[in-house]
C-alpha cells in the first residue's frame, strides 16, 4: 500500500461503508484518504473540502456527472468504484493505485528519457483514448494526475473536473491548472477532447525536460504564453517531438485525437505489436496498455517518420526546427479527427452555423465508441480547413490578432484566478441517479408533442417582469373531457418511463417509449400490448422523438450515456448517431426543406442538429446557459423552427433554415422551464410552456409575447405538454409531478373537465394520439407504466 500519514483530529474514521485508515495527501479540492472496504479491499477516497460546497456546489449534479467516469474501460486508468455524499460534501471512491505521481518522480529523479519516456507517452495517451471513447473529457490532465507504478503509468481524476465545473456556481471559478490548460480552457471556452491533448503535450514536455513548457513564474505570464507563444520542444526525442508539436497547436481543430496519437506511437513499435493494434481501437488500447507496462520493447529514439501520402500536422508559428517537426497521420486514418464522427469540427457544413455566444465555438460530437474509423469513413474536410494545414499570412495574422484580443480579456481575469478560484479535481465515482425526468418527444414537421424533464438545482437568474399579452382567436364551443382509462396500464419497463412518441409502422399506429431502464419499447395502443423491446443505451433514456426517413419510421433517442441513437422501427435495429459531452435531455425530429432532421439538447445548454439521411451532425449552437430540458418542432409561417426550453427560465425559437434564432427570447417563467409544445389556434401558430412554477404559458412566436394569463391548476412541476385535435377543436394536455393529467382549452384558457390522477409519483410524458380511429391521450410516469385515456366530446 502507498505510504500513508496518520489521521488527524477532525478526520472522519468512516465514510459510508468504508473504514478510513490513513491520509494519502491533500489538494485544492480535498483530502485523499486510504480506506478499507468491508471485504478488506483497499481503496482511495477523496473527500471534497467543505468550502467547495459553501461556494455553491450542486451535489446531485456533481454525482451524476462524475458517475459517467465508471464507463471508462480500465486501460492505464484508476478504476472508479463509487461516489457518495458525506453531509454536503461529495466523496469519490476509486481503486488504490500503487505508485508515485509523475510530478514527484521528475522532481526527485529528473526527466524521463528513452524507453521510460516512450512507455509514459503510450500509457497516458492510451488512458485518454479510453476516456474520450466513453464520452468524457478529463479537463485537468497534468503530471500530478499521472501515477507511475510497477505496471506502468495510470491516469487518475478523469471526469471529475467536468463534474466540478458544471456543479459549481458561476461565482465559484474555473476548474483546472493554468500551466497545463489549453488556450480554449484558459479563455473560458467550451472544453472538448482536443483540450486534453494540449494538456497531454505539455505533460510530455514536462516529463522530458523537468520544467513546465510555459514556465512557472507569475500566473499572468504563464497564461500569456499559453495563449500567445510556442514552447521550446527541442529537448524532446525525434520520434515524440512532431506528435507533441501537433498536440500543442493553438487551434483545437488542428490537434490529433488520442486514438491517432496512440496509433502513431504503436506504429513505431516492434512489428508484432503494430500488427496486433491494427486499426481497431480496442486492440490498440490493449496493445498500448501492454506497451506502457513494458510487455513489448520500445523503439530506440530515431528520426521522425518519413512523409506519407496523408495530410500532415504542422502548426503555424513553428519553432527553429519546423521542417523537422511534421507529423504524418497514421496510415488508414482519415484526415478528420477520430472523435469527429458526426462531421462536426473536421468538416464543418457549408453555410453559416448557428450563432454561438461569445467565447463558445460550436461543439462537435465525439467519435465512434466502437473503435477507430476505417479509411474513408469520413469525407474530406472542406477546403481551407484541413486539420494541420498551415495557413497563409492572412490566416496567421487573423489567428494572432484573435488570440491577442483573447489574451487581453484573459489577463484581466488572471488576478481573480490567482486569488484562488482555480481548483484541481478529485478521483472518479459511481452514482445511482435519482428518478430524473429529462425528455422530449416530437412528431414530424409541426410536432405537437413534448416529453418530460428533470428539476434543476442550479440557481437561476432574477425573474423578469411578465411580458405584454396579445389577443387570442375564438374557438367553436364544445365540451371535451376525459372519459376514463382505456383498458389496462401497459407494463414492461423496469423503471420510470421518461418519454413518449407516436408514429405508424405500416398501417399500424404505435407508441414508442423510453425509460430509465435503458430500453426503448414499441406498443400497440389499440391491442394494449408490447410489440418489441430494444436495447442500446447504457443508462436512462431521457428523450424520444419519431420521424420518417425515406418512408421508413424511425425513433431518435438521447440519454444519460451522452449518446444520440437512431432506431429503424421497421427492422428494429439501432445505431449510434453521435455523442454530446454530457447527458442528452431533449430530442425533437421533423422535416426541414424535405430533409429529415433531428435536434438534440444537453445539460450544457448546447443544441446539436443532425441530418438523419447522411447520419451526420451538421450544426451546433450554445443555446442556453443551463440545461436544455425540452425541444419541440413547429412552423411559424413558412419557417420550420424548433423551440427550446431551459432551466435558465427561458425559451428560444430557432429558424432551422436560416440557421439563427428567430425573434426574441421568451421570458416570463420565474423558475426552470421543463416542457414546451407547438400547435395552432385557427391559423395562428402558438407555443405552450410549463415548468417548476407549476404554470402553463401560451406564447405568440411572432411577437414573443404571452397570450392571455397563465393556466393554473397543477400542484407540481409541469413536465410535459402536447397539443392535439379533438373533432376539430384544439386542446392542450399537461402532465405534472403531482401525478395528474389535465386537459385545457388554450383559447378560453380554462380547464376542460376534471384532472385525472394518472400515475403514482408523477407524470413524465403525455401525447395526443389516435386509437382505433378516435383521439385519446397517452401518458407515462414514475410508476413504470404507460396509460391510455379516452376523450369524450359533447
PDB file of N, CA and C in Angstrom, residues 287-374:
ATOM      1  N   UNK A 287      -2.975  -3.085 -26.709  1.00  0.00           N
ATOM      2  CA  UNK A 287      -1.552  -3.037 -27.070  1.00  0.00           C
ATOM      3  C   UNK A 287      -0.856  -1.884 -26.358  1.00  0.00           C
ATOM      4  N   UNK A 288      -1.562  -0.737 -26.256  1.00  0.00           N
ATOM      5  CA  UNK A 288      -0.980   0.405 -25.564  1.00  0.00           C
ATOM      6  C   UNK A 288      -0.743   0.120 -24.097  1.00  0.00           C
ATOM      7  N   UNK A 289      -1.701  -0.576 -23.456  1.00  0.00           N
ATOM      8  CA  UNK A 289      -1.537  -0.923 -22.043  1.00  0.00           C
ATOM      9  C   UNK A 289      -0.332  -1.826 -21.841  1.00  0.00           C
ATOM     10  N   UNK A 290      -0.194  -2.828 -22.752  1.00  0.00           N
ATOM     11  CA  UNK A 290       0.934  -3.750 -22.611  1.00  0.00           C
ATOM     12  C   UNK A 290       2.260  -3.051 -22.880  1.00  0.00           C
ATOM     13  N   UNK A 291       2.259  -2.143 -23.865  1.00  0.00           N
ATOM     14  CA  UNK A 291       3.493  -1.418 -24.158  1.00  0.00           C
ATOM     15  C   UNK A 291       3.880  -0.507 -23.000  1.00  0.00           C
ATOM     16  N   UNK A 292       2.864   0.122 -22.384  1.00  0.00           N
ATOM     17  CA  UNK A 292       3.146   1.018 -21.262  1.00  0.00           C
ATOM     18  C   UNK A 292       3.702   0.261 -20.066  1.00  0.00           C
ATOM     19  N   UNK A 293       3.250  -0.995 -19.920  1.00  0.00           N
ATOM     20  CA  UNK A 293       3.722  -1.800 -18.802  1.00  0.00           C
ATOM     21  C   UNK A 293       5.070  -2.456 -19.091  1.00  0.00           C
ATOM     22  N   UNK A 294       5.579  -2.272 -20.330  1.00  0.00           N
ATOM     23  CA  UNK A 294       6.877  -2.822 -20.675  1.00  0.00           C
ATOM     24  C   UNK A 294       6.825  -4.219 -21.232  1.00  0.00           C
ATOM     25  N   UNK A 295       5.612  -4.694 -21.622  1.00  0.00           N
ATOM     26  CA  UNK A 295       5.494  -6.041 -22.175  1.00  0.00           C
ATOM     27  C   UNK A 295       6.108  -6.145 -23.558  1.00  0.00           C
ATOM     28  N   UNK A 296       6.277  -5.018 -24.238  1.00  0.00           N
ATOM     29  CA  UNK A 296       6.897  -5.003 -25.559  1.00  0.00           C
ATOM     30  C   UNK A 296       8.025  -3.988 -25.539  1.00  0.00           C
ATOM     31  N   UNK A 297       9.073  -4.252 -26.265  1.00  0.00           N
ATOM     32  CA  UNK A 297      10.176  -3.298 -26.285  1.00  0.00           C
ATOM     33  C   UNK A 297       9.790  -2.016 -26.973  1.00  0.00           C
ATOM     34  N   UNK A 298      10.269  -0.903 -26.440  1.00  0.00           N
ATOM     35  CA  UNK A 298      10.032   0.385 -27.076  1.00  0.00           C
ATOM     36  C   UNK A 298      11.139   0.637 -28.084  1.00  0.00           C
ATOM     37  N   UNK A 299      10.858   1.385 -29.109  1.00  0.00           N
ATOM     38  CA  UNK A 299      11.870   1.635 -30.125  1.00  0.00           C
ATOM     39  C   UNK A 299      12.923   2.605 -29.633  1.00  0.00           C
ATOM     40  N   UNK A 300      14.084   2.481 -30.200  1.00  0.00           N
ATOM     41  CA  UNK A 300      15.117   3.467 -29.905  1.00  0.00           C
ATOM     42  C   UNK A 300      14.718   4.786 -30.536  1.00  0.00           C
ATOM     43  N   UNK A 301      15.069   5.891 -29.863  1.00  0.00           N
ATOM     44  CA  UNK A 301      14.757   7.182 -30.466  1.00  0.00           C
ATOM     45  C   UNK A 301      15.375   7.277 -31.844  1.00  0.00           C
ATOM     46  N   UNK A 302      14.607   7.710 -32.789  1.00  0.00           N
ATOM     47  CA  UNK A 302      15.105   7.806 -34.142  1.00  0.00           C
ATOM     48  C   UNK A 302      14.529   8.999 -34.844  1.00  0.00           C
ATOM     49  N   UNK A 303      14.783   9.095 -36.137  1.00  0.00           N
ATOM     50  CA  UNK A 303      14.249  10.228 -36.880  1.00  0.00           C
ATOM     51  C   UNK A 303      12.743  10.139 -36.995  1.00  0.00           C
ATOM     52  N   UNK A 304      12.077  11.260 -37.245  1.00  0.00           N
ATOM     53  CA  UNK A 304      10.626  11.239 -37.392  1.00  0.00           C
ATOM     54  C   UNK A 304      10.225  10.397 -38.594  1.00  0.00           C
ATOM     55  N   UNK A 305       8.984   9.911 -38.611  1.00  0.00           N
ATOM     56  CA  UNK A 305       8.531   9.084 -39.726  1.00  0.00           C
ATOM     57  C   UNK A 305       8.654   9.816 -41.051  1.00  0.00           C
ATOM     58  N   UNK A 306       8.920   9.049 -42.078  1.00  0.00           N
ATOM     59  CA  UNK A 306       9.012   9.658 -43.409  1.00  0.00           C
ATOM     60  C   UNK A 306       7.651  10.130 -43.846  1.00  0.00           C
ATOM     61  N   UNK A 307       7.587  11.251 -44.576  1.00  0.00           N
ATOM     62  CA  UNK A 307       6.287  11.753 -45.024  1.00  0.00           C
ATOM     63  C   UNK A 307       5.556  10.720 -45.859  1.00  0.00           C
ATOM     64  N   UNK A 308       4.280  10.592 -45.616  1.00  0.00           N
ATOM     65  CA  UNK A 308       3.452   9.648 -46.346  1.00  0.00           C
ATOM     66  C   UNK A 308       2.458  10.385 -47.205  1.00  0.00           C
ATOM     67  N   UNK A 309       1.510   9.665 -47.780  1.00  0.00           N
ATOM     68  CA  UNK A 309       0.553  10.283 -48.689  1.00  0.00           C
ATOM     69  C   UNK A 309      -0.498  11.111 -47.984  1.00  0.00           C
ATOM     70  N   UNK A 310      -0.689  10.905 -46.672  1.00  0.00           N
ATOM     71  CA  UNK A 310      -1.759  11.611 -45.959  1.00  0.00           C
ATOM     72  C   UNK A 310      -1.356  13.023 -45.618  1.00  0.00           C
ATOM     73  N   UNK A 311      -2.307  13.830 -45.081  1.00  0.00           N
ATOM     74  CA  UNK A 311      -2.021  15.194 -44.659  1.00  0.00           C
ATOM     75  C   UNK A 311      -1.122  15.182 -43.437  1.00  0.00           C
ATOM     76  N   UNK A 312      -0.489  16.279 -43.166  1.00  0.00           N
ATOM     77  CA  UNK A 312       0.408  16.350 -42.030  1.00  0.00           C
ATOM     78  C   UNK A 312      -0.076  17.408 -41.064  1.00  0.00           C
ATOM     79  N   UNK A 313       0.325  17.239 -39.796  1.00  0.00           N
ATOM     80  CA  UNK A 313       0.102  18.273 -38.798  1.00  0.00           C
ATOM     81  C   UNK A 313       1.325  19.166 -38.808  1.00  0.00           C
ATOM     82  N   UNK A 314       1.158  20.411 -39.053  1.00  0.00           N
ATOM     83  CA  UNK A 314       2.264  21.352 -38.991  1.00  0.00           C
ATOM     84  C   UNK A 314       1.723  22.664 -38.471  1.00  0.00           C
ATOM     85  N   UNK A 315       1.705  22.837 -37.140  1.00  0.00           N
ATOM     86  CA  UNK A 315       1.103  24.034 -36.573  1.00  0.00           C
ATOM     87  C   UNK A 315       1.775  25.287 -37.083  1.00  0.00           C
ATOM     88  N   UNK A 316       1.021  26.381 -37.224  1.00  0.00           N
ATOM     89  CA  UNK A 316       1.630  27.641 -37.593  1.00  0.00           C
ATOM     90  C   UNK A 316       2.601  28.076 -36.507  1.00  0.00           C
ATOM     91  N   UNK A 317       3.428  29.000 -36.829  1.00  0.00           N
ATOM     92  CA  UNK A 317       4.404  29.559 -35.894  1.00  0.00           C
ATOM     93  C   UNK A 317       5.367  28.489 -35.395  1.00  0.00           C
ATOM     94  N   UNK A 318       5.760  27.571 -36.259  1.00  0.00           N
ATOM     95  CA  UNK A 318       6.679  26.528 -35.823  1.00  0.00           C
ATOM     96  C   UNK A 318       8.005  27.131 -35.408  1.00  0.00           C
ATOM     97  N   UNK A 319       8.700  26.420 -34.514  1.00  0.00           N
ATOM     98  CA  UNK A 319       9.967  26.919 -33.997  1.00  0.00           C
ATOM     99  C   UNK A 319      11.097  26.725 -34.981  1.00  0.00           C
ATOM    100  N   UNK A 320      12.330  26.836 -34.509  1.00  0.00           N
ATOM    101  CA  UNK A 320      13.503  26.773 -35.385  1.00  0.00           C
ATOM    102  C   UNK A 320      13.603  25.473 -36.169  1.00  0.00           C
ATOM    103  N   UNK A 321      13.033  24.371 -35.609  1.00  0.00           N
ATOM    104  CA  UNK A 321      13.180  23.102 -36.292  1.00  0.00           C
ATOM    105  C   UNK A 321      11.866  22.703 -36.950  1.00  0.00           C
ATOM    106  N   UNK A 322      11.153  23.693 -37.444  1.00  0.00           N
ATOM    107  CA  UNK A 322       9.822  23.434 -38.001  1.00  0.00           C
ATOM    108  C   UNK A 322       9.868  22.391 -39.105  1.00  0.00           C
ATOM    109  N   UNK A 323      10.925  22.416 -39.889  1.00  0.00           N
ATOM    110  CA  UNK A 323      10.959  21.472 -41.003  1.00  0.00           C
ATOM    111  C   UNK A 323      11.091  20.038 -40.516  1.00  0.00           C
ATOM    112  N   UNK A 324      11.513  19.846 -39.275  1.00  0.00           N
ATOM    113  CA  UNK A 324      11.667  18.503 -38.749  1.00  0.00           C
ATOM    114  C   UNK A 324      10.463  18.048 -37.923  1.00  0.00           C
ATOM    115  N   UNK A 325       9.641  18.992 -37.513  1.00  0.00           N
ATOM    116  CA  UNK A 325       8.566  18.661 -36.588  1.00  0.00           C
ATOM    117  C   UNK A 325       7.240  18.546 -37.296  1.00  0.00           C
ATOM    118  N   UNK A 326       7.217  17.746 -38.344  1.00  0.00           N
ATOM    119  CA  UNK A 326       5.964  17.487 -39.038  1.00  0.00           C
ATOM    120  C   UNK A 326       5.568  16.047 -38.749  1.00  0.00           C
ATOM    121  N   UNK A 327       4.331  15.880 -38.410  1.00  0.00           N
ATOM    122  CA  UNK A 327       3.892  14.540 -38.038  1.00  0.00           C
ATOM    123  C   UNK A 327       2.880  14.042 -39.054  1.00  0.00           C
ATOM    124  N   UNK A 328       3.161  12.876 -39.628  1.00  0.00           N
ATOM    125  CA  UNK A 328       2.247  12.273 -40.592  1.00  0.00           C
ATOM    126  C   UNK A 328       1.213  11.452 -39.837  1.00  0.00           C
ATOM    127  N   UNK A 329      -0.045  11.610 -40.190  1.00  0.00           N
ATOM    128  CA  UNK A 329      -1.079  10.814 -39.545  1.00  0.00           C
ATOM    129  C   UNK A 329      -0.841   9.330 -39.827  1.00  0.00           C
ATOM    130  N   UNK A 330      -1.183   8.463 -38.884  1.00  0.00           N
ATOM    131  CA  UNK A 330      -1.016   7.022 -39.108  1.00  0.00           C
ATOM    132  C   UNK A 330      -1.770   6.585 -40.354  1.00  0.00           C
ATOM    133  N   UNK A 331      -1.214   5.629 -41.065  1.00  0.00           N
ATOM    134  CA  UNK A 331      -1.868   5.160 -42.277  1.00  0.00           C
ATOM    135  C   UNK A 331      -3.225   4.573 -41.939  1.00  0.00           C
ATOM    136  N   UNK A 332      -4.169   4.751 -42.869  1.00  0.00           N
ATOM    137  CA  UNK A 332      -5.511   4.226 -42.656  1.00  0.00           C
ATOM    138  C   UNK A 332      -6.420   5.184 -41.940  1.00  0.00           C
ATOM    139  N   UNK A 333      -5.883   6.296 -41.429  1.00  0.00           N
ATOM    140  CA  UNK A 333      -6.734   7.251 -40.730  1.00  0.00           C
ATOM    141  C   UNK A 333      -7.137   8.372 -41.661  1.00  0.00           C
ATOM    142  N   UNK A 334      -8.414   8.732 -41.555  1.00  0.00           N
ATOM    143  CA  UNK A 334      -8.911   9.847 -42.340  1.00  0.00           C
ATOM    144  C   UNK A 334      -8.396  11.145 -41.758  1.00  0.00           C
ATOM    145  N   UNK A 335      -8.262  12.209 -42.581  1.00  0.00           N
ATOM    146  CA  UNK A 335      -7.800  13.483 -42.042  1.00  0.00           C
ATOM    147  C   UNK A 335      -8.673  14.009 -40.921  1.00  0.00           C
ATOM    148  N   UNK A 336      -9.944  13.643 -40.868  1.00  0.00           N
ATOM    149  CA  UNK A 336     -10.801  14.143 -39.805  1.00  0.00           C
ATOM    150  C   UNK A 336     -10.443  13.444 -38.515  1.00  0.00           C
ATOM    151  N   UNK A 337     -10.442  14.187 -37.408  1.00  0.00           N
ATOM    152  CA  UNK A 337     -10.084  13.636 -36.114  1.00  0.00           C
ATOM    153  C   UNK A 337     -10.974  12.458 -35.766  1.00  0.00           C
ATOM    154  N   UNK A 338     -10.399  11.490 -35.068  1.00  0.00           N
ATOM    155  CA  UNK A 338     -11.114  10.240 -34.804  1.00  0.00           C
ATOM    156  C   UNK A 338     -12.356  10.405 -33.970  1.00  0.00           C
ATOM    157  N   UNK A 339     -12.483  11.489 -33.190  1.00  0.00           N
ATOM    158  CA  UNK A 339     -13.715  11.628 -32.421  1.00  0.00           C
ATOM    159  C   UNK A 339     -14.713  12.510 -33.131  1.00  0.00           C
ATOM    160  N   UNK A 340     -14.473  12.895 -34.391  1.00  0.00           N
ATOM    161  CA  UNK A 340     -15.407  13.735 -35.127  1.00  0.00           C
ATOM    162  C   UNK A 340     -16.358  12.897 -35.953  1.00  0.00           C
ATOM    163  N   UNK A 341     -17.024  11.969 -35.304  1.00  0.00           N
ATOM    164  CA  UNK A 341     -17.870  11.047 -36.045  1.00  0.00           C
ATOM    165  C   UNK A 341     -18.979  11.746 -36.785  1.00  0.00           C
ATOM    166  N   UNK A 342     -19.490  12.835 -36.219  1.00  0.00           N
ATOM    167  CA  UNK A 342     -20.637  13.482 -36.822  1.00  0.00           C
ATOM    168  C   UNK A 342     -20.293  14.479 -37.885  1.00  0.00           C
ATOM    169  N   UNK A 343     -19.072  14.552 -38.311  1.00  0.00           N
ATOM    170  CA  UNK A 343     -18.697  15.512 -39.327  1.00  0.00           C
ATOM    171  C   UNK A 343     -18.697  16.923 -38.805  1.00  0.00           C
ATOM    172  N   UNK A 344     -18.431  17.078 -37.515  1.00  0.00           N
ATOM    173  CA  UNK A 344     -18.521  18.392 -36.889  1.00  0.00           C
ATOM    174  C   UNK A 344     -17.311  19.258 -37.137  1.00  0.00           C
ATOM    175  N   UNK A 345     -16.301  19.131 -36.269  1.00  0.00           N
ATOM    176  CA  UNK A 345     -15.192  20.062 -36.347  1.00  0.00           C
ATOM    177  C   UNK A 345     -14.335  19.835 -37.582  1.00  0.00           C
ATOM    178  N   UNK A 346     -14.115  18.579 -37.951  1.00  0.00           N
ATOM    179  CA  UNK A 346     -13.226  18.323 -39.074  1.00  0.00           C
ATOM    180  C   UNK A 346     -13.771  18.804 -40.388  1.00  0.00           C
ATOM    181  N   UNK A 347     -15.056  18.709 -40.573  1.00  0.00           N
ATOM    182  CA  UNK A 347     -15.648  19.081 -41.842  1.00  0.00           C
ATOM    183  C   UNK A 347     -16.917  19.869 -41.624  1.00  0.00           C
ATOM    184  N   UNK A 348     -16.803  21.138 -41.249  1.00  0.00           N
ATOM    185  CA  UNK A 348     -17.986  21.934 -40.987  1.00  0.00           C
ATOM    186  C   UNK A 348     -18.867  22.013 -42.217  1.00  0.00           C
ATOM    187  N   UNK A 349     -20.177  22.073 -42.009  1.00  0.00           N
ATOM    188  CA  UNK A 349     -21.080  22.160 -43.146  1.00  0.00           C
ATOM    189  C   UNK A 349     -20.968  23.505 -43.821  1.00  0.00           C
ATOM    190  N   UNK A 350     -21.380  23.542 -45.081  1.00  0.00           N
ATOM    191  CA  UNK A 350     -21.386  24.816 -45.774  1.00  0.00           C
ATOM    192  C   UNK A 350     -22.459  25.693 -45.180  1.00  0.00           C
ATOM    193  N   UNK A 351     -22.301  26.984 -45.348  1.00  0.00           N
ATOM    194  CA  UNK A 351     -23.287  27.906 -44.808  1.00  0.00           C
ATOM    195  C   UNK A 351     -22.873  28.391 -43.443  1.00  0.00           C
ATOM    196  N   UNK A 352     -23.593  29.381 -42.965  1.00  0.00           N
ATOM    197  CA  UNK A 352     -23.289  29.969 -41.672  1.00  0.00           C
ATOM    198  C   UNK A 352     -23.853  29.118 -40.567  1.00  0.00           C
ATOM    199  N   UNK A 353     -23.032  28.763 -39.576  1.00  0.00           N
ATOM    200  CA  UNK A 353     -23.559  27.953 -38.485  1.00  0.00           C
ATOM    201  C   UNK A 353     -24.436  28.788 -37.572  1.00  0.00           C
ATOM    202  N   UNK A 354     -25.129  28.117 -36.664  1.00  0.00           N
ATOM    203  CA  UNK A 354     -25.898  28.849 -35.667  1.00  0.00           C
ATOM    204  C   UNK A 354     -24.959  29.798 -34.933  1.00  0.00           C
ATOM    205  N   UNK A 355     -25.475  30.944 -34.573  1.00  0.00           N
ATOM    206  CA  UNK A 355     -24.657  31.912 -33.847  1.00  0.00           C
ATOM    207  C   UNK A 355     -24.395  31.393 -32.453  1.00  0.00           C
ATOM    208  N   UNK A 356     -23.152  31.378 -32.057  1.00  0.00           N
ATOM    209  CA  UNK A 356     -22.801  30.965 -30.708  1.00  0.00           C
ATOM    210  C   UNK A 356     -22.538  32.207 -29.878  1.00  0.00           C
ATOM    211  N   UNK A 357     -22.769  32.079 -28.578  1.00  0.00           N
ATOM    212  CA  UNK A 357     -22.462  33.204 -27.715  1.00  0.00           C
ATOM    213  C   UNK A 357     -20.962  33.354 -27.622  1.00  0.00           C
ATOM    214  N   UNK A 358     -20.522  34.555 -27.247  1.00  0.00           N
ATOM    215  CA  UNK A 358     -19.103  34.854 -27.249  1.00  0.00           C
ATOM    216  C   UNK A 358     -18.334  33.862 -26.407  1.00  0.00           C
ATOM    217  N   UNK A 359     -17.228  33.430 -26.959  1.00  0.00           N
ATOM    218  CA  UNK A 359     -16.356  32.540 -26.218  1.00  0.00           C
ATOM    219  C   UNK A 359     -16.721  31.077 -26.293  1.00  0.00           C
ATOM    220  N   UNK A 360     -17.793  30.736 -26.998  1.00  0.00           N
ATOM    221  CA  UNK A 360     -18.198  29.332 -27.093  1.00  0.00           C
ATOM    222  C   UNK A 360     -18.336  28.932 -28.544  1.00  0.00           C
ATOM    223  N   UNK A 361     -17.322  28.339 -29.126  1.00  0.00           N
ATOM    224  CA  UNK A 361     -17.434  27.898 -30.511  1.00  0.00           C
ATOM    225  C   UNK A 361     -18.385  26.724 -30.603  1.00  0.00           C
ATOM    226  N   UNK A 362     -18.973  26.499 -31.776  1.00  0.00           N
ATOM    227  CA  UNK A 362     -19.841  25.334 -31.920  1.00  0.00           C
ATOM    228  C   UNK A 362     -19.105  24.063 -31.552  1.00  0.00           C
ATOM    229  N   UNK A 363     -19.763  23.208 -30.801  1.00  0.00           N
ATOM    230  CA  UNK A 363     -19.134  21.971 -30.374  1.00  0.00           C
ATOM    231  C   UNK A 363     -19.275  20.898 -31.438  1.00  0.00           C
ATOM    232  N   UNK A 364     -18.598  19.801 -31.226  1.00  0.00           N
ATOM    233  CA  UNK A 364     -18.720  18.674 -32.133  1.00  0.00           C
ATOM    234  C   UNK A 364     -18.796  17.406 -31.317  1.00  0.00           C
ATOM    235  N   UNK A 365     -19.450  16.366 -31.829  1.00  0.00           N
ATOM    236  CA  UNK A 365     -19.609  15.139 -31.055  1.00  0.00           C
ATOM    237  C   UNK A 365     -18.324  14.354 -31.029  1.00  0.00           C
ATOM    238  N   UNK A 366     -18.247  13.438 -30.098  1.00  0.00           N
ATOM    239  CA  UNK A 366     -17.119  12.527 -30.073  1.00  0.00           C
ATOM    240  C   UNK A 366     -17.336  11.469 -31.130  1.00  0.00           C
ATOM    241  N   UNK A 367     -16.333  10.648 -31.305  1.00  0.00           N
ATOM    242  CA  UNK A 367     -16.403   9.685 -32.393  1.00  0.00           C
ATOM    243  C   UNK A 367     -16.982   8.360 -31.986  1.00  0.00           C
ATOM    244  N   UNK A 368     -16.813   7.396 -32.895  1.00  0.00           N
ATOM    245  CA  UNK A 368     -17.410   6.095 -32.695  1.00  0.00           C
ATOM    246  C   UNK A 368     -16.797   5.399 -31.493  1.00  0.00           C
ATOM    247  N   UNK A 369     -17.606   5.040 -30.496  1.00  0.00           N
ATOM    248  CA  UNK A 369     -17.031   4.321 -29.370  1.00  0.00           C
ATOM    249  C   UNK A 369     -16.664   2.891 -29.720  1.00  0.00           C
ATOM    250  N   UNK A 370     -17.173   2.392 -30.844  1.00  0.00           N
ATOM    251  CA  UNK A 370     -16.887   1.003 -31.178  1.00  0.00           C
ATOM    252  C   UNK A 370     -15.443   0.801 -31.603  1.00  0.00           C
ATOM    253  N   UNK A 371     -14.769   1.834 -31.980  1.00  0.00           N
ATOM    254  CA  UNK A 371     -13.387   1.662 -32.404  1.00  0.00           C
ATOM    255  C   UNK A 371     -12.992   2.732 -33.385  1.00  0.00           C
ATOM    256  N   UNK A 372     -11.797   2.645 -33.894  1.00  0.00           N
ATOM    257  CA  UNK A 372     -11.308   3.655 -34.808  1.00  0.00           C
ATOM    258  C   UNK A 372     -12.004   3.536 -36.138  1.00  0.00           C
ATOM    259  N   UNK A 373     -12.168   4.661 -36.832  1.00  0.00           N
ATOM    260  CA  UNK A 373     -12.804   4.605 -38.142  1.00  0.00           C
ATOM    261  C   UNK A 373     -11.874   3.962 -39.162  1.00  0.00           C
ATOM    262  N   UNK A 374     -12.460   3.281 -40.086  1.00  0.00           N
ATOM    263  CA  UNK A 374     -11.663   2.709 -41.164  1.00  0.00           C
ATOM    264  C   UNK A 374     -11.345   3.789 -42.176  1.00  0.00           C
TER     265      UNK A 374
END
